[in-house]
């Protein structure tokens, strides 16, 4: 297993580019099952999770072919399988979103339930409730969701909480159903909107993505389409924090500026200068960082997927910051590792109080999830001496060529075999 060695203390400078969005790409890949015609996707990030999704689709009978580095053709002429195994779903929870597409296309699906996860319980009750409302007969047996439906029929749904995955699963199933579906309290995340754009390009009749109410008029068949995946707002935010935490000056090209309002606002509150430049964002940090209060929320609120990175940054702010995590109940695992590097953080329930500026010193650390790992890399960039972040496979799930991108900005980061 590889680890990342980082020698901190170098201000990052230069220009970097954001890759395609992981969390947009994954459900979009699954949507290719909804048609027997080819779907061509551009700006697909080369990530471990994308490889996992492709294996899942191939296991169901789809053909996948890379047309170039970031363009992928998926063709599910026939869907020969109907199962997503425990082994797959446990390595990548997003696999669960295949349930709606398989069921809509074949009338039958068997998908492992994901179980708990390093960041929280993450149940799938809203996915199941939604598909049941569309008329699917669903049983939970041997750790699997077994679903059947000769045809899915439209329904009016209200989600207890605006779950991204549940909104996507239900949208895909209803798109190929009969009649009218409305999802109220739907997720508004840009990734849901991107999936909506692909589905509409495939002939689906969907309106309201990006709002709390999504309306879907089912159609009998969907056709092939070509689609460009949106840039990754979480990667963009992570690179912006990298500039900020090192006192750097970095242009993040291809950053989806309009999706980053909350992130830009919070970074500016810390005293970092963020300006639009060349279709992206320039981040300049040349003064002392100020402490802030931060609360994670569904979009357009501050994303939970950038909370660990901001915690690393706030260890360097002069004063007391307060972070409240409202999306996942156990997403402060990185704090324990930051403490080992010299941070001053007190946690109580969903709140973390971060006092700074702390002098961080390099240490061997590891994280239990993708974003926590990124938080530790960022802390390493600001720490004295060497930080070794192990379990790099977490980073490989969601950050494309991270070490190369940071190296090009002047970071001393190196990937070594453990
Ligand atoms: N929830 C339920 N019941 C459900 C579904 C969700 O109670 O049936 C709860 C969850 O437990 C959580 C909240 O609803 O407390 C929000 O979860 P959501 O379903 O929105 O999250 P998700 O779809 O499982 C996606 C991203 C996550 C990101 C969250 C929140 C993908 C593949 N994953 O997960 O990304 O944190 O939305 O924005 O899109 C990551 O990339 O590192 C990552 C974890």
Tab-separated table of C-alpha atoms and ligand atoms in Angstrom:
chain	number	residue	atom	x	y	z
A	1	UNK	CA	0.000	0.000	0.000
A	2	UNK	CA	1.284	3.460	-0.874
A	3	UNK	CA	1.664	6.431	1.389
A	4	UNK	CA	2.220	10.132	0.788
A	5	UNK	CA	5.262	11.831	2.277
A	6	UNK	CA	4.924	15.583	2.642
A	7	UNK	CA	7.479	18.128	3.760
A	8	UNK	CA	5.514	21.184	4.725
A	9	UNK	CA	6.256	24.883	4.795
A	10	UNK	CA	6.375	25.740	1.098
A	11	UNK	CA	3.883	28.309	-0.217
A	12	UNK	CA	2.106	26.865	-3.261
A	13	UNK	CA	2.304	28.972	-6.402
A	14	UNK	CA	1.129	28.585	-9.963
A	15	UNK	CA	-1.850	27.287	-11.873
A	16	UNK	CA	-3.725	24.041	-11.461
A	17	UNK	CA	-6.809	22.533	-13.089
A	18	UNK	CA	-9.843	20.839	-11.622
A	19	UNK	CA	-10.841	17.384	-12.926
A	20	UNK	CA	-14.341	16.051	-13.548
A	21	UNK	CA	-16.594	15.554	-10.555
A	22	UNK	CA	-16.503	12.158	-8.863
A	23	UNK	CA	-19.927	12.498	-7.304
A	24	UNK	CA	-21.486	13.642	-10.568
A	25	UNK	CA	-19.748	10.939	-12.604
A	26	UNK	CA	-20.745	7.958	-10.446
A	27	UNK	CA	-24.559	8.199	-10.768
A	28	UNK	CA	-24.130	9.294	-14.385
A	29	UNK	CA	-22.227	6.083	-15.128
A	30	UNK	CA	-25.082	4.099	-13.549
A	31	UNK	CA	-27.609	5.964	-15.718
A	32	UNK	CA	-26.081	4.335	-18.804
A	33	UNK	CA	-28.012	1.188	-17.818
A	34	UNK	CA	-31.279	2.954	-18.607
A	35	UNK	CA	-30.784	2.702	-22.367
A	36	UNK	CA	-29.745	0.032	-24.862
A	37	UNK	CA	-27.899	2.698	-26.863
A	38	UNK	CA	-24.358	3.986	-26.243
A	39	UNK	CA	-23.782	6.830	-23.805
A	40	UNK	CA	-20.621	8.868	-24.332
A	41	UNK	CA	-19.249	10.780	-21.368
A	42	UNK	CA	-16.518	13.401	-21.375
A	43	UNK	CA	-14.473	14.869	-18.521
A	44	UNK	CA	-14.710	11.607	-16.579
A	45	UNK	CA	-12.080	11.635	-13.817
A	46	UNK	CA	-9.656	8.668	-13.722
A	47	UNK	CA	-10.342	7.545	-10.168
A	48	UNK	CA	-10.553	4.290	-8.286
A	49	UNK	CA	-14.292	4.820	-7.675
A	50	UNK	CA	-14.863	5.270	-11.405
A	51	UNK	CA	-13.017	1.999	-12.062
A	52	UNK	CA	-15.205	0.298	-9.448
A	53	UNK	CA	-18.352	1.678	-11.094
A	54	UNK	CA	-17.180	0.437	-14.503
A	55	UNK	CA	-16.580	-3.076	-13.098
A	56	UNK	CA	-20.055	-3.025	-11.631
A	57	UNK	CA	-21.572	-2.059	-15.002
A	58	UNK	CA	-19.495	-4.652	-16.853
A	59	UNK	CA	-20.682	-7.286	-14.418
A	60	UNK	CA	-24.234	-6.393	-15.436
A	61	UNK	CA	-23.453	-6.854	-19.130
A	62	UNK	CA	-22.511	-3.315	-20.188
A	63	UNK	CA	-19.493	-2.653	-22.397
A	64	UNK	CA	-17.120	0.124	-21.412
A	65	UNK	CA	-14.485	1.682	-23.670
A	66	UNK	CA	-12.191	4.633	-23.015
A	67	UNK	CA	-12.162	6.827	-26.136
A	68	UNK	CA	-9.392	8.998	-24.747
A	69	UNK	CA	-7.945	9.869	-21.339
A	70	UNK	CA	-11.240	11.277	-20.001
A	71	UNK	CA	-13.896	10.177	-22.471
A	72	UNK	CA	-15.762	6.972	-21.841
A	73	UNK	CA	-18.316	5.117	-23.908
A	74	UNK	CA	-20.766	2.897	-22.060
A	75	UNK	CA	-23.082	0.587	-23.912
A	76	UNK	CA	-25.644	-1.546	-22.106
A	77	UNK	CA	-27.181	-3.139	-25.223
A	78	UNK	CA	-28.436	-5.830	-22.913
A	79	UNK	CA	-28.508	-5.932	-19.143
A	80	UNK	CA	-27.733	-9.538	-18.337
A	81	UNK	CA	-27.328	-9.292	-14.576
A	82	UNK	CA	-29.391	-7.717	-11.868
A	83	UNK	CA	-27.129	-7.884	-8.837
A	84	UNK	CA	-24.613	-5.617	-7.085
A	85	UNK	CA	-22.685	-7.696	-4.590
A	86	UNK	CA	-21.732	-6.919	-1.014
A	87	UNK	CA	-18.055	-6.821	-2.022
A	88	UNK	CA	-18.748	-4.012	-4.463
A	89	UNK	CA	-21.174	-1.978	-2.402
A	90	UNK	CA	-19.019	-2.151	0.707
A	91	UNK	CA	-16.009	-0.756	-1.167
A	92	UNK	CA	-18.117	1.980	-2.730
A	93	UNK	CA	-21.439	3.051	-1.237
A	94	UNK	CA	-22.339	4.975	-4.372
A	95	UNK	CA	-22.899	1.540	-6.002
A	96	UNK	CA	-26.250	1.499	-4.217
A	97	UNK	CA	-27.500	4.073	-6.712
A	98	UNK	CA	-27.477	1.293	-9.329
A	99	UNK	CA	-30.650	-0.091	-7.739
A	100	UNK	CA	-33.041	2.312	-9.495
A	101	UNK	CA	-31.513	1.895	-12.977
A	102	UNK	CA	-31.354	-1.925	-12.833
A	103	UNK	CA	-34.906	-2.160	-11.555
A	104	UNK	CA	-36.275	0.273	-14.139
A	105	UNK	CA	-34.509	-1.483	-17.005
A	106	UNK	CA	-35.033	-5.156	-16.062
A	107	UNK	CA	-37.883	-5.230	-13.550
A	108	UNK	CA	-35.690	-6.938	-11.010
A	109	UNK	CA	-32.714	-5.947	-8.866
A	110	UNK	CA	-30.715	-7.367	-5.999
A	111	UNK	CA	-28.316	-4.903	-4.416
A	112	UNK	CA	-26.404	-5.302	-1.182
A	113	UNK	CA	-27.189	-2.802	1.549
A	114	UNK	CA	-24.081	-0.758	2.269
A	115	UNK	CA	-23.963	-1.042	6.068
A	116	UNK	CA	-22.319	1.561	8.288
A	117	UNK	CA	-19.415	3.668	7.170
A	118	UNK	CA	-16.498	5.543	8.691
A	119	UNK	CA	-18.407	8.834	8.686
A	120	UNK	CA	-21.808	7.740	9.970
A	121	UNK	CA	-24.638	5.212	9.808
A	122	UNK	CA	-25.747	6.340	6.349
A	123	UNK	CA	-28.974	4.324	6.053
A	124	UNK	CA	-30.765	3.769	2.723
A	125	UNK	CA	-34.345	3.945	3.997
A	126	UNK	CA	-35.162	6.940	1.774
A	127	UNK	CA	-34.000	5.130	-1.365
A	128	UNK	CA	-36.137	2.121	-0.485
A	129	UNK	CA	-39.171	4.153	0.579
A	130	UNK	CA	-39.016	6.100	-2.684
A	131	UNK	CA	-38.827	3.032	-4.897
A	132	UNK	CA	-41.653	1.392	-2.926
A	133	UNK	CA	-43.789	4.466	-3.529
A	134	UNK	CA	-43.148	3.965	-7.260
A	135	UNK	CA	-44.654	0.509	-6.899
A	136	UNK	CA	-41.566	-1.672	-6.433
A	137	UNK	CA	-41.972	-4.695	-4.171
A	138	UNK	CA	-38.953	-4.667	-1.930
A	139	UNK	CA	-37.708	-7.167	0.596
A	140	UNK	CA	-34.605	-7.072	2.721
A	141	UNK	CA	-33.048	-10.508	2.766
A	142	UNK	CA	-29.577	-11.740	3.691
A	143	UNK	CA	-28.201	-8.210	3.691
A	144	UNK	CA	-29.568	-7.514	0.222
A	145	UNK	CA	-32.359	-5.333	-1.056
A	146	UNK	CA	-34.410	-7.475	-3.411
A	147	UNK	CA	-36.691	-5.447	-5.620
A	148	UNK	CA	-39.193	-6.323	-8.320
A	149	UNK	CA	-41.504	-4.235	-10.442
A	150	UNK	CA	-43.090	-5.096	-13.792
A	151	UNK	CA	-43.466	-1.385	-14.262
A	152	UNK	CA	-42.806	1.555	-12.025
A	153	UNK	CA	-45.612	4.061	-11.715
A	154	UNK	CA	-45.448	7.742	-10.849
A	155	UNK	CA	-46.001	8.918	-7.296
A	156	UNK	CA	-45.779	11.993	-5.135
A	157	UNK	CA	-42.883	11.710	-2.727
A	158	UNK	CA	-41.547	13.757	0.097
A	159	UNK	CA	-38.053	13.016	1.402
A	160	UNK	CA	-37.480	13.218	5.138
A	161	UNK	CA	-34.144	14.734	4.369
A	162	UNK	CA	-32.756	15.928	1.040
A	163	UNK	CA	-30.578	12.879	0.384
A	164	UNK	CA	-28.391	13.145	-2.703
A	165	UNK	CA	-28.277	9.405	-3.397
A	166	UNK	CA	-31.989	8.834	-2.767
A	167	UNK	CA	-32.935	11.722	-5.062
A	168	UNK	CA	-30.707	10.251	-7.803
A	169	UNK	CA	-31.986	6.688	-7.386
A	170	UNK	CA	-35.613	7.776	-7.498
A	171	UNK	CA	-35.053	10.155	-10.441
A	172	UNK	CA	-33.496	7.395	-12.543
A	173	UNK	CA	-36.211	4.861	-11.712
A	174	UNK	CA	-39.073	7.307	-12.307
A	175	UNK	CA	-37.570	8.524	-15.591
A	176	UNK	CA	-38.214	5.105	-17.130
A	177	UNK	CA	-41.553	4.560	-15.374
A	178	UNK	CA	-45.139	5.378	-16.182
A	179	UNK	CA	-46.864	8.584	-15.175
A	180	UNK	CA	-45.943	11.596	-13.134
A	181	UNK	CA	-43.576	11.647	-10.139
A	182	UNK	CA	-42.734	14.575	-7.927
A	183	UNK	CA	-39.908	14.459	-5.399
A	184	UNK	CA	-40.378	17.091	-2.731
A	185	UNK	CA	-37.532	18.128	-0.464
A	186	UNK	CA	-35.228	16.779	-3.168
A	187	UNK	CA	-31.456	17.305	-2.995
A	188	UNK	CA	-30.355	20.430	-4.896
A	189	UNK	CA	-26.683	19.519	-5.258
A	190	UNK	CA	-25.010	20.376	-8.592
A	191	UNK	CA	-24.279	16.656	-9.018
A	192	UNK	CA	-28.034	15.920	-9.013
A	193	UNK	CA	-28.471	18.668	-11.594
A	194	UNK	CA	-25.768	17.144	-13.779
A	195	UNK	CA	-27.465	13.743	-13.651
A	196	UNK	CA	-30.714	15.496	-14.596
A	197	UNK	CA	-29.012	17.069	-17.632
A	198	UNK	CA	-27.776	13.692	-18.849
A	199	UNK	CA	-31.195	12.077	-18.342
A	200	UNK	CA	-32.892	14.884	-20.276
A	201	UNK	CA	-30.326	14.428	-23.072
A	202	UNK	CA	-31.357	10.740	-23.077
A	203	UNK	CA	-34.981	11.729	-23.626
A	204	UNK	CA	-36.206	11.858	-20.020
A	205	UNK	CA	-38.810	14.455	-19.082
A	206	UNK	CA	-37.493	16.003	-15.905
A	207	UNK	CA	-37.884	19.539	-14.592
A	208	UNK	CA	-36.946	21.258	-11.360
A	209	UNK	CA	-33.483	19.792	-10.708
A	210	UNK	CA	-31.574	22.310	-8.640
A	211	UNK	CA	-34.783	23.167	-6.749
A	212	UNK	CA	-36.517	21.403	-3.860
A	213	UNK	CA	-39.194	19.931	-6.130
A	214	UNK	CA	-38.242	17.691	-9.026
A	215	UNK	CA	-40.963	16.622	-11.471
A	216	UNK	CA	-40.539	13.580	-13.676
A	217	UNK	CA	-42.862	12.401	-16.429
A	218	UNK	CA	-41.993	8.770	-17.108
A	219	UNK	CA	-41.181	7.675	-20.671
A	220	UNK	CA	-41.242	4.190	-22.209
A	221	UNK	CA	-37.671	4.341	-23.471
A	222	UNK	CA	-34.536	6.398	-23.224
A	223	UNK	CA	-31.933	6.758	-25.946
A	224	UNK	CA	-28.171	7.262	-26.114
A	225	UNK	CA	-26.587	10.639	-25.435
A	226	UNK	CA	-23.307	12.489	-25.130
A	227	UNK	CA	-22.555	14.441	-21.974
A	228	UNK	CA	-19.739	16.372	-20.324
A	229	UNK	CA	-19.382	15.835	-16.571
A	230	UNK	CA	-19.164	19.028	-14.477
A	231	UNK	CA	-15.891	19.954	-12.759
A	232	UNK	CA	-15.400	18.739	-9.203
A	233	UNK	CA	-16.337	21.498	-6.747
A	234	UNK	CA	-14.891	19.520	-3.831
A	235	UNK	CA	-11.532	19.057	-5.537
A	236	UNK	CA	-11.591	22.770	-6.427
A	237	UNK	CA	-12.291	23.675	-2.793
A	238	UNK	CA	-9.539	21.347	-1.585
A	239	UNK	CA	-6.988	22.977	-3.901
A	240	UNK	CA	-8.137	26.419	-2.761
A	241	UNK	CA	-7.510	25.422	0.845
A	242	UNK	CA	-4.071	24.117	-0.183
A	243	UNK	CA	-3.232	27.598	-1.446
A	244	UNK	CA	-4.659	29.203	1.694
A	245	UNK	CA	-2.966	26.961	4.255
A	246	UNK	CA	0.485	27.439	2.720
A	247	UNK	CA	0.235	31.226	2.340
A	248	UNK	CA	0.304	30.663	-1.398
A	249	UNK	CA	-0.936	32.219	-4.618
A	250	UNK	CA	-2.715	29.715	-6.851
A	251	UNK	CA	-5.055	29.952	-9.828
A	252	UNK	CA	-7.520	27.063	-9.809
A	253	UNK	CA	-8.650	26.783	-13.420
A	254	UNK	CA	-11.926	25.213	-14.406
A	255	UNK	CA	-13.298	25.713	-10.877
A	256	UNK	CA	-17.121	25.780	-10.946
A	257	UNK	CA	-17.255	29.289	-9.499
A	258	UNK	CA	-21.041	29.566	-9.220
A	259	UNK	CA	-21.191	26.339	-7.169
A	260	UNK	CA	-18.590	27.554	-4.697
A	261	UNK	CA	-20.375	30.550	-3.150
A	262	UNK	CA	-20.374	29.147	0.380
A	263	UNK	CA	-16.745	28.053	0.117
A	264	UNK	CA	-15.574	31.378	-1.313
A	265	UNK	CA	-17.503	33.285	1.369
A	266	UNK	CA	-15.987	31.247	4.186
A	267	UNK	CA	-12.461	31.446	2.784
A	268	UNK	CA	-12.809	35.217	2.459
A	269	UNK	CA	-13.956	35.382	6.091
A	270	UNK	CA	-10.645	33.798	7.063
A	271	UNK	CA	-8.908	36.703	5.325
A	272	UNK	CA	-7.907	34.855	2.176
A	273	UNK	CA	-8.253	36.788	-1.060
A	274	UNK	CA	-10.368	34.939	-3.643
A	275	UNK	CA	-11.008	36.455	-7.071
A	276	UNK	CA	-12.385	35.185	-10.358
A	277	UNK	CA	-9.688	34.739	-12.988
A	278	UNK	CA	-9.429	32.949	-16.351
A	279	UNK	CA	-12.671	31.034	-15.900
A	280	UNK	CA	-11.484	29.899	-12.504
A	281	UNK	CA	-10.442	31.286	-9.147
A	282	UNK	CA	-7.257	32.860	-7.847
A	283	UNK	CA	-6.557	32.307	-4.163
A	284	UNK	CA	-3.961	34.501	-2.466
A	285	UNK	CA	-3.146	34.146	1.223
A	286	UNK	CA	-0.638	36.712	2.377
A	287	UNK	CA	-1.743	37.739	5.861
A	288	UNK	CA	-2.754	36.178	9.168
A	289	UNK	CA	-5.786	33.872	8.959
A	290	UNK	CA	-8.877	34.817	10.963
A	291	UNK	CA	-11.024	32.321	12.891
A	292	UNK	CA	-14.576	31.659	11.642
A	293	UNK	CA	-17.750	29.754	12.429
A	294	UNK	CA	-18.699	27.091	9.947
A	295	UNK	CA	-21.732	24.813	9.644
A	296	UNK	CA	-22.065	22.083	7.034
A	297	UNK	CA	-25.414	21.994	5.255
A	298	UNK	CA	-27.023	20.568	2.140
A	299	UNK	CA	-26.293	22.584	-1.013
A	300	UNK	CA	-26.114	25.563	-1.361
A	301	UNK	CA	-24.797	25.460	2.214
A	302	UNK	CA	-21.183	24.689	3.049
A	303	UNK	CA	-20.390	21.118	1.868
A	304	UNK	CA	-19.618	18.411	4.414
A	305	UNK	CA	-17.078	17.090	1.898
A	306	UNK	CA	-14.887	20.145	2.601
A	307	UNK	CA	-15.243	20.171	6.371
A	308	UNK	CA	-12.044	18.211	7.118
A	309	UNK	CA	-10.034	20.458	4.796
A	310	UNK	CA	-11.390	23.589	6.486
A	311	UNK	CA	-10.601	22.151	9.902
A	312	UNK	CA	-6.973	21.765	8.838
A	313	UNK	CA	-6.978	25.383	7.656
A	314	UNK	CA	-8.564	26.727	10.832
A	315	UNK	CA	-5.817	25.197	12.980
A	316	UNK	CA	-3.734	28.008	11.438
A	317	UNK	CA	-6.181	30.867	12.170
A	318	UNK	CA	-5.404	33.255	15.014
A	319	UNK	CA	-8.246	32.611	17.472
A	320	UNK	CA	-11.127	30.247	18.132
A	321	UNK	CA	-13.139	28.726	15.281
A	322	UNK	CA	-16.281	26.640	15.690
A	323	UNK	CA	-17.226	23.929	13.195
A	324	UNK	CA	-20.609	22.196	13.290
A	325	UNK	CA	-21.169	19.091	11.183
A	326	UNK	CA	-24.879	18.601	10.498
A	327	UNK	CA	-24.868	16.020	7.686
A	328	UNK	CA	-22.958	13.038	9.083
A	329	UNK	CA	-22.842	12.107	12.755
A	330	UNK	CA	-19.290	10.830	12.849
A	331	UNK	CA	-17.241	12.973	10.522
A	332	UNK	CA	-14.515	14.301	12.833
A	333	UNK	CA	-12.131	11.332	12.603
A	334	UNK	CA	-9.439	13.580	11.121
A	335	UNK	CA	-9.488	15.713	14.288
A	336	UNK	CA	-7.810	12.939	16.285
A	337	UNK	CA	-4.982	12.810	13.776
A	338	UNK	CA	-4.696	16.622	13.645
A	339	UNK	CA	-4.302	16.560	17.440
A	340	UNK	CA	-1.343	14.241	16.998
A	341	UNK	CA	0.213	16.857	14.727
A	342	UNK	CA	-0.157	19.516	17.407
A	343	UNK	CA	-3.579	21.025	16.689
A	344	UNK	CA	-5.760	22.305	19.524
A	345	UNK	CA	-9.256	20.920	18.882
A	346	UNK	CA	-12.021	20.086	21.353
A	347	UNK	CA	-14.993	18.071	20.132
A	348	UNK	CA	-18.399	17.819	21.662
A	349	UNK	CA	-21.079	16.029	19.696
A	350	UNK	CA	-21.459	17.632	16.304
A	351	UNK	CA	-19.260	20.603	17.184
A	352	UNK	CA	-15.511	21.054	17.064
A	353	UNK	CA	-13.791	24.038	18.619
A	354	UNK	CA	-10.468	24.752	16.927
A	355	UNK	CA	-7.965	27.095	18.577
A	356	UNK	CA	-5.118	28.523	16.605
A	357	UNK	CA	-2.688	29.248	15.335
A	358	UNK	CA	-1.151	25.892	16.222
A	359	UNK	CA	2.345	24.993	15.209
A	360	UNK	CA	1.822	21.700	13.422
A	361	UNK	CA	4.625	19.178	13.303
A	362	UNK	CA	4.876	16.329	10.843
A	363	UNK	CA	3.771	12.893	12.009
A	364	UNK	CA	2.711	9.539	10.609
A	365	UNK	CA	-1.078	9.793	10.270
A	366	UNK	CA	-3.869	7.929	8.588
A	367	UNK	CA	-7.485	8.530	7.840
A	368	UNK	CA	-10.556	6.428	7.479
A	369	UNK	CA	-12.149	8.270	4.597
A	370	UNK	CA	-11.398	10.250	1.502
A	371	UNK	CA	-11.994	13.811	2.686
A	372	UNK	CA	-10.340	13.214	6.062
A	373	UNK	CA	-7.252	12.001	4.164
A	374	UNK	CA	-7.267	15.222	2.169
A	375	UNK	CA	-7.509	17.211	5.405
A	376	UNK	CA	-4.359	15.464	6.637
A	377	UNK	CA	-2.480	16.133	3.395
A	378	UNK	CA	-3.334	19.822	3.803
A	379	UNK	CA	-2.180	19.824	7.423
A	380	UNK	CA	1.049	18.193	6.220
A	381	UNK	CA	1.580	21.036	3.739
A	382	UNK	CA	1.533	23.480	6.676
A	383	UNK	CA	3.511	21.356	9.158
A	384	UNK	CA	7.187	21.364	10.067
A	385	UNK	CA	9.199	18.376	8.902
A	386	UNK	CA	7.714	15.262	7.404
A	387	UNK	CA	4.132	14.027	7.476
A	388	UNK	CA	3.368	10.521	6.220
A	389	UNK	CA	-0.267	9.957	5.274
A	390	UNK	CA	-0.953	6.247	4.888
A	391	UNK	CA	-3.972	4.493	3.368
A	392	UNK	CA	-3.557	6.468	0.176
A	393	UNK	CA	-6.218	4.306	-1.467
A	394	UNK	CA	-8.778	6.614	0.108
A	395	UNK	CA	-7.296	9.555	-1.815
A	396	UNK	CA	-7.148	7.539	-5.024
A	397	UNK	CA	-10.895	7.013	-4.771
A	398	UNK	CA	-11.625	10.681	-5.277
A	399	UNK	CA	-8.646	12.849	-6.247
A	400	UNK	CA	-7.117	12.510	-9.687
A	401	UNK	CA	-3.304	12.799	-9.784
A	402	UNK	CA	-3.276	14.706	-6.512
A	403	UNK	CA	0.457	14.311	-5.879
A	404	UNK	CA	1.307	15.528	-9.397
A	405	UNK	CA	-1.035	18.515	-9.123
A	406	UNK	CA	0.452	19.573	-5.777
A	407	UNK	CA	4.029	18.969	-6.964
A	408	UNK	CA	3.431	21.225	-9.954
A	409	UNK	CA	2.490	23.987	-7.499
A	410	UNK	CA	5.767	23.527	-5.634
A	411	UNK	CA	4.696	21.177	-2.836
A	412	UNK	CA	7.205	18.648	-1.555
A	413	UNK	CA	4.933	15.622	-1.746
A	414	UNK	CA	5.912	12.172	-2.849
A	415	UNK	CA	4.086	8.909	-3.155
A	416	UNK	CA	6.042	5.923	-1.889
A	417	UNK	CA	5.292	2.235	-1.520
A	418	UNK	CA	4.832	1.337	2.120
B	1	LIG	N1	-29.780	9.488	4.799
B	1	LIG	C1	-30.791	8.823	5.433
B	1	LIG	N2	-31.475	7.886	4.730
B	1	LIG	C2	-31.212	7.611	3.421
B	1	LIG	C3	-30.182	8.318	2.779
B	1	LIG	C4	-29.482	9.251	3.501
B	1	LIG	O1	-31.060	9.037	6.597
B	1	LIG	O2	-31.884	6.744	2.836
B	1	LIG	C5	-28.993	10.490	5.551
B	1	LIG	C6	-27.520	10.126	5.649
B	1	LIG	O3	-27.273	9.237	6.696
B	1	LIG	C7	-26.871	11.477	5.873
B	1	LIG	C8	-27.778	12.416	5.061
B	1	LIG	O4	-28.984	11.696	4.828
B	1	LIG	O5	-26.923	11.824	7.226
B	1	LIG	C9	-27.215	12.860	3.739
B	1	LIG	O6	-26.805	11.746	2.986
B	1	LIG	P1	-26.929	11.678	1.414
B	1	LIG	O7	-27.822	10.551	1.061
B	1	LIG	O8	-27.247	13.032	0.891
B	1	LIG	O9	-25.454	11.308	1.009
B	1	LIG	P2	-24.996	10.269	-0.086
B	1	LIG	O10	-25.852	10.386	-1.285
B	1	LIG	O11	-24.809	8.945	0.524
B	1	LIG	C10	-23.390	11.961	-1.270
B	1	LIG	C11	-21.939	12.010	-1.624
B	1	LIG	C12	-21.111	12.166	-0.360
B	1	LIG	C13	-21.524	13.455	0.310
B	1	LIG	C14	-23.026	13.433	0.598
B	1	LIG	C15	-23.553	14.718	1.193
B	1	LIG	C16	-21.838	10.635	-3.616
B	1	LIG	C17	-21.373	9.401	-4.261
B	1	LIG	N3	-21.568	10.773	-2.323
B	1	LIG	O12	-23.559	10.841	-0.428
B	1	LIG	O13	-19.762	12.263	-0.783
B	1	LIG	O14	-20.819	13.621	1.513
B	1	LIG	O15	-23.757	13.188	-0.622
B	1	LIG	O16	-23.302	15.783	0.365
B	1	LIG	O17	-22.411	11.509	-4.258
B	1	LIG	C18	-17.425	11.998	-0.615
B	1	LIG	O18	-17.352	12.290	-1.824
B	1	LIG	O19	-16.404	11.935	0.121
B	1	LIG	C19	-18.732	11.740	-0.014
B	1	LIG	C20	-18.893	11.101	1.145
